[in-house]
Amino acid sequence: MIPDHHAARAAELARAMAAAGARLPRDWPKELRPADPAAEPTRNKGEFRDG
Amino acid sequence: MSAILHTHCMQSGIASLADALAALEAGRITPDALLERCLDAIGRRNGALHAVLHLDEAAARQASAAPRRGALGGIPWGIKDTFDVAGLPATANSRLRAGRIAPADAALVSRLREAGAVLIGKLATWEYGTGTGAEHFDLPAPPARNPWDTTRFTGGSSTGAGVAVATGMALFAIGSDTTGSVRLPAAATGCCGVVMTPGRLPLDGALPNTFSMDRPGPIAWTAEDVAIVMDAICGTRLRAAGGAGVAGLRIGVLRDPGPGFPAPDGELASALEDGLAVLSRLGARIRDAALPWPAAMCLDAARLIGAAESAAIHERELRENPDVMGAALRDKLLAGSGVRAVDYLAAQRFRRAFTEAIDAVWDEHDVILSLGALHLPPRLGVEPESTAYTSETMLTPASLAGLPALVQCNGFSAGGLPLHWHAMARAGNETALFRLAMAYEAATPWRERRPA
């Protein structure tokens, strides 16, 4: 999908992204599912405290 | 360049939105006259600062001439150009959207109209409200400039919001924040910027940057002003609750940015210590705090999630018009297109673990206080200063975990640039943030300075 004349830059940026990914922990338990806190507001234990 | 003066608004006793509301309610000023002050500031300053992208003077005059109504009746405000306002250009500072006129108001615009606020127009933004931190001077509008030093960056991506508020062009502004795009501009321009718990403010009618981390956010001159705006449109009572003071408030302090980040600027670090002494005198209980994982790791995860989701949202533009967009947006989307699925999922798994682990922090602390940016606002367009400024921050833990967070000015550097700190709290507990920020600003003189 990436035009040829941007391919070199795309490859350079993809390497940077892969490096960021490699710095993240990988030893999660297999049942730890990816999550989206924004889409799961009830998962966070916070309560609204509006005074 | 960084001289500091009192504005004519301050000389007349109207330095903040709260002052303006009090003056309006007492009949000491009319909405027309208040709007005139903002239009005058835009006329004098916007040619050099480029904060207002599309001025809607006629509609603003019409709105301010109407009978005053609502909690924000007669208060002039501006909004980032990534939000739709019916009948106004909605270009997100992109040639890809040149000539686009919004068909309807974003939900947040509707709420603020109902509250009586007077919209002055659309404010500057990085293209599509995103970027890499780099400034390439290749967008339709020139970049906004920092009013404290016009050679310096304003913070992004809501580049016009802080500038407009600091200079009195508007009494508050709405931006959007994925990994700091409201909080960083507030830090760079000496304002207060807030992201609320996800879901508090609607995103309908805003150009999305990511699926899962975007949040609208207000910027105003004081924390009290932000509380007034949120109370008007969120149904909160933050102004009253924030006035309770900090006695007994449990503040956890993060002094060390942790592995992967440099030591912070010395003046920012000193201002943090000075501010802690003020909070301690006011009765706050201050202890050291720690994050479950370093902020630099949160940045890695947020970068992967943000870039990949942006690329998914804007895939068609990248495929069809990569040479029409500016270099920063293109680089961001190219980077996102190259994120491996396993890395995206590693980032999301880290996000879940971090979000769950930080819940335990709130058993000991009501607020985590740290710096936001680790550097002073950099010279505009000078890399790697600008990319370091936007990436080496303590802002992304709150972005990843969906926590409310606030940036507040806590002094000025020897060169006259605003200093700041960053506070975050458990989801739903905005009250703790406003207790801290309102008590601090009432006890310190920093709101008396404005950029010349």
XYZ file of C-alpha atoms in Angstrom, chain B residues 21-406:
386
model
C -18.157 35.789 34.750
C -18.171 37.827 37.945
C -17.918 41.069 35.961
C -20.700 39.999 33.604
C -22.965 39.002 36.461
C -22.285 42.276 38.290
C -22.936 44.286 35.149
C -19.398 45.710 35.132
C -18.885 44.520 31.568
C -21.167 43.446 28.727
C -20.701 40.339 26.564
C -20.080 42.676 23.604
C -17.292 44.466 25.416
C -15.758 41.185 26.562
C -15.781 39.858 23.011
C -14.262 43.124 21.792
C -11.276 42.569 24.083
C -10.707 39.130 22.568
C -11.095 40.403 19.001
C -8.678 43.205 19.810
C -6.122 40.660 21.082
C -6.604 38.593 17.928
C -6.193 41.688 15.759
C -2.996 42.740 17.504
C -1.368 39.340 18.046
C -2.614 36.718 15.633
C -0.607 37.979 12.661
C 2.569 37.000 14.509
C 1.305 34.084 16.601
C -1.004 32.239 14.135
C -3.168 30.786 16.912
C -6.569 31.414 15.265
C -6.962 29.523 12.004
C -10.526 30.546 11.071
C -12.012 33.603 12.806
C -15.824 33.730 12.824
C -16.225 37.341 13.891
C -19.752 37.856 12.545
C -21.200 34.831 14.330
C -19.359 35.734 17.524
C -20.767 39.266 17.447
C -24.244 37.901 16.834
C -23.952 35.426 19.720
C -22.637 38.008 22.160
C -25.400 40.442 21.234
C -28.100 37.899 22.093
C -29.572 37.854 25.622
C -27.119 36.271 28.025
C -28.031 32.731 29.104
C -26.380 29.592 30.465
C -23.497 28.977 32.849
C -20.966 30.315 30.335
C -23.167 33.057 28.884
C -21.043 35.628 27.044
C -17.699 33.847 27.495
C -15.578 33.843 24.290
C -13.866 30.562 23.464
C -12.104 28.756 20.615
C -11.801 25.173 19.420
C -9.114 23.154 17.674
C -9.719 22.799 13.954
C -10.092 19.034 14.237
C -13.633 19.549 15.633
C -16.567 20.355 13.363
C -18.482 23.605 13.711
C -21.490 23.854 11.385
C -20.791 26.144 8.440
C -17.142 26.779 9.297
C -14.057 25.443 7.514
C -12.914 22.161 9.057
C -9.558 21.507 7.467
C -7.521 20.104 10.362
C -4.739 22.227 8.826
C -4.458 19.772 5.925
C -4.478 20.151 2.165
C -6.321 16.829 2.149
C -9.349 18.630 3.578
C -8.965 21.968 1.820
C -12.326 23.650 1.250
C -14.219 21.313 3.584
C -17.083 23.017 5.423
C -18.485 21.177 8.416
C -22.110 20.120 7.982
C -22.959 20.063 11.700
C -21.610 20.905 15.123
C -19.481 18.445 17.047
C -21.267 17.283 20.197
C -18.966 19.319 22.401
C -19.687 22.468 20.380
C -23.412 21.892 20.868
C -22.942 21.529 24.612
C -20.979 24.759 24.804
C -23.532 26.617 22.687
C -26.235 25.415 25.090
C -24.126 26.762 27.957
C -24.105 30.175 26.264
C -20.398 30.371 25.369
C -19.476 32.567 22.378
C -17.333 30.797 19.789
C -14.688 33.020 18.176
C -13.498 30.409 15.685
C -11.161 27.520 14.978
C -7.680 27.227 16.453
C -4.388 26.056 15.002
C -3.401 22.406 15.035
C -0.825 20.087 13.643
C -2.186 18.414 10.532
C -4.956 15.963 11.523
C -4.165 16.695 15.171
C -1.154 14.434 15.121
C 2.489 14.283 14.127
C 5.937 13.222 15.128
C 7.061 16.282 17.079
C 8.980 17.525 14.044
C 7.961 20.812 12.383
C 8.518 20.884 8.623
C 6.845 24.235 7.760
C 4.920 22.493 4.975
C 1.288 22.835 6.114
C -1.359 25.225 4.753
C -1.093 27.504 7.804
C 2.182 28.600 9.390
C 2.886 27.078 12.801
C 1.590 28.856 15.871
C 4.270 30.595 17.904
C 4.787 30.707 21.646
C 3.819 34.136 23.028
C 6.407 33.895 25.812
C 9.149 33.657 23.161
C 8.066 33.609 19.537
C 11.101 31.561 18.516
C 9.776 28.699 20.665
C 7.335 25.849 20.116
C 3.789 26.126 21.494
C 3.403 22.465 22.356
C 1.253 20.298 20.121
C -0.824 19.098 18.594
C -3.380 21.655 19.862
C -0.903 24.377 18.918
C -3.300 27.336 18.966
C -5.229 26.538 22.136
C -2.709 27.572 24.775
C -1.572 30.581 22.762
C -5.135 31.874 22.386
C -5.807 31.576 26.115
C -2.479 32.974 27.318
C -2.840 36.064 25.127
C -6.509 36.744 25.873
C -7.779 35.872 22.394
C -10.174 33.468 24.130
C -11.041 32.779 27.768
C -10.875 29.043 27.265
C -10.181 26.628 24.443
C -10.969 23.036 23.595
C -8.253 20.806 22.192
C -7.809 17.067 21.970
C -5.225 14.859 23.625
C -4.054 11.384 22.610
C -0.659 11.304 24.308
C -0.381 14.904 25.489
C -1.837 17.229 22.843
C -3.757 19.312 25.387
C -1.377 18.994 28.309
C 1.798 19.838 26.376
C 0.415 23.091 24.886
C -0.790 24.071 28.362
C 2.707 23.413 29.716
C 4.425 25.376 26.961
C 2.204 28.426 27.237
C 1.705 28.665 31.010
C -1.951 27.586 31.062
C -3.934 24.864 32.788
C -4.857 21.924 30.549
C -6.902 18.911 31.545
C -7.921 15.516 30.242
C -10.965 14.098 31.978
C -11.777 10.424 32.584
C -12.651 8.864 29.183
C -16.326 9.255 28.423
C -16.814 12.498 30.344
C -16.562 14.590 27.174
C -17.931 13.479 23.787
C -15.747 12.994 20.723
C -18.576 12.932 18.158
C -17.794 15.335 15.343
C -14.048 15.354 15.927
C -11.534 14.024 13.401
C -10.184 10.892 15.091
C -6.492 10.339 15.657
C -6.753 6.934 17.354
C -9.578 4.557 18.212
C -8.733 4.146 21.869
C -6.760 7.054 23.340
C -8.302 10.312 22.021
C -9.804 12.667 24.580
C -11.089 16.216 24.189
C -9.678 18.592 26.763
C -10.090 22.160 27.953
C -7.328 24.726 28.341
C -7.851 27.863 30.415
C -5.746 30.361 32.324
C -6.550 28.869 35.730
C -7.627 25.511 37.114
C -10.689 27.229 38.521
C -11.587 28.346 34.993
C -11.300 24.778 33.708
C -13.511 23.609 36.581
C -16.142 26.199 35.634
C -16.165 24.976 32.023
C -16.374 21.313 33.018
C -19.159 21.998 35.520
C -21.098 23.738 32.756
C -20.884 20.872 30.261
C -20.176 17.707 32.293
C -22.564 18.081 35.210
C -19.673 17.991 37.668
C -19.217 20.274 40.698
C -15.482 20.607 40.420
C -15.310 24.329 41.202
C -16.937 23.813 44.585
C -15.174 20.536 45.315
C -11.819 21.915 44.190
C -12.148 24.737 46.676
C -11.901 22.295 49.570
C -8.144 22.755 49.820
C -5.385 20.156 50.074
C -5.434 19.427 53.799
C -5.075 15.665 54.081
C -4.737 15.147 50.324
C -2.297 12.277 49.723
C 0.175 13.368 47.049
C 2.670 10.860 45.654
C 5.669 12.458 43.968
C 7.583 11.086 40.993
C 10.858 13.010 40.847
C 12.854 10.565 38.743
C 11.525 10.087 35.199
C 12.957 6.563 35.336
C 15.022 4.451 32.956
C 14.923 5.401 29.302
C 14.421 9.120 29.908
C 16.987 11.860 30.596
C 17.192 13.865 33.807
C 14.728 16.753 33.710
C 15.649 20.364 33.133
C 16.985 21.844 36.390
C 14.558 24.753 36.538
C 11.573 22.435 36.064
C 12.895 20.151 38.813
C 13.426 23.089 41.186
C 9.926 24.410 40.566
C 8.536 20.988 41.455
C 10.344 21.086 44.813
C 9.267 24.676 45.502
C 5.674 23.790 44.718
C 5.774 20.739 46.969
C 6.857 22.986 49.834
C 3.803 25.173 49.190
C 1.472 22.153 49.145
C 3.068 20.814 52.322
C 2.478 24.138 54.089
C -1.152 23.967 52.972
C -1.555 20.593 54.684
C -1.036 18.047 51.898
C 0.537 14.718 52.866
C 3.464 14.226 50.510
C 5.302 10.950 49.944
C 7.419 9.420 47.218
C 5.563 7.377 44.616
C 6.509 4.886 41.921
C 4.884 3.747 38.700
C 4.410 0.012 38.065
C 6.552 0.370 34.920
C 8.701 3.270 33.690
C 7.114 6.148 31.793
C 9.470 5.451 28.877
C 7.853 2.038 28.497
C 4.448 3.683 28.473
C 5.730 5.905 25.672
C 6.793 2.872 23.636
C 3.368 1.282 24.063
C 1.472 4.501 23.364
C 3.570 5.127 20.269
C 2.838 1.690 18.839
C -0.875 1.873 19.601
C -1.201 5.464 18.457
C 0.695 5.080 15.188
C -0.999 1.799 14.246
C -4.488 3.099 14.995
C -3.831 6.368 13.131
C -2.621 4.406 10.128
C -5.743 2.253 10.226
C -8.025 5.285 10.415
C -6.245 7.234 7.662
C -5.050 4.338 5.503
C -6.907 5.578 2.436
C -5.352 9.068 2.571
C -1.877 7.552 2.862
C -2.479 5.177 0.005
C -4.024 7.728 -2.346
C -2.467 11.082 -1.405
C 0.805 10.639 0.458
C 2.392 13.610 -1.292
C -0.480 15.972 -0.489
C -0.063 15.595 3.261
C 2.716 17.201 5.284
C 5.844 15.232 6.118
C 5.039 14.815 9.816
C 1.629 13.236 9.190
C 3.046 11.081 6.397
C 5.864 9.851 8.653
C 3.387 9.067 11.422
C 1.150 7.069 9.096
C 4.056 5.311 7.413
C 5.374 4.325 10.831
C 1.952 3.059 11.861
C 1.622 1.069 8.671
C 4.800 -0.752 9.574
C 3.804 -1.800 13.085
C 3.781 -5.574 13.345
C 0.613 -7.105 14.762
C 2.601 -8.859 17.482
C 4.084 -5.528 18.604
C 0.686 -3.828 18.613
C -0.658 -6.670 20.739
C 2.357 -6.542 23.046
C 1.597 -2.866 23.552
C -2.065 -3.565 24.304
C -1.157 -6.355 26.725
C 1.257 -4.005 28.465
C -1.522 -1.430 28.554
C -3.898 -3.798 30.310
C -1.253 -4.858 32.835
C -0.241 -1.242 33.504
C -3.842 -0.099 33.901
C -4.582 -2.862 36.386
C -1.337 -2.406 38.312
C -1.711 1.341 38.730
C -5.002 0.789 40.557
C -2.947 -0.296 43.577
C -1.155 3.070 43.555
C -4.402 4.819 44.481
C -4.561 2.861 47.728
C -1.642 5.028 48.894
C -2.024 8.263 46.944
C -4.888 10.465 45.768
C -2.723 12.212 43.191
C 0.546 11.368 41.447
C 2.503 14.571 40.870
C 5.446 14.789 38.476
C 6.753 16.925 35.683
C 4.898 16.708 32.387
C 7.539 17.609 29.829
C 11.125 17.099 30.943
C 12.420 20.077 28.965
C 11.624 23.757 28.495
C 9.703 24.631 25.311
C 12.191 24.038 22.470
C 13.131 26.283 19.579
C 10.516 25.963 16.862
C 11.566 23.629 14.075
C 14.851 22.616 15.691
C 15.266 18.875 15.804
C 15.989 16.847 17.866
C 14.898 19.434 20.480
C 11.270 19.366 19.374
C 10.965 15.592 19.113
C 12.603 15.164 22.528
C 10.185 17.712 23.977
C 7.118 15.898 22.690
C 8.251 12.333 23.361
C 10.282 12.463 26.589
C 7.309 13.213 28.834
C 5.490 11.857 31.865
C 2.153 12.241 30.078
C 1.621 8.820 28.496
C 0.889 6.729 31.639
C -2.394 8.646 32.030
C -3.079 8.264 28.294
C -2.600 4.512 28.348
C -4.572 3.901 31.533
C -7.381 6.362 30.835
C -6.703 8.482 33.920
C -7.747 12.101 34.417
C -4.746 14.416 34.396
C -3.929 18.086 34.658
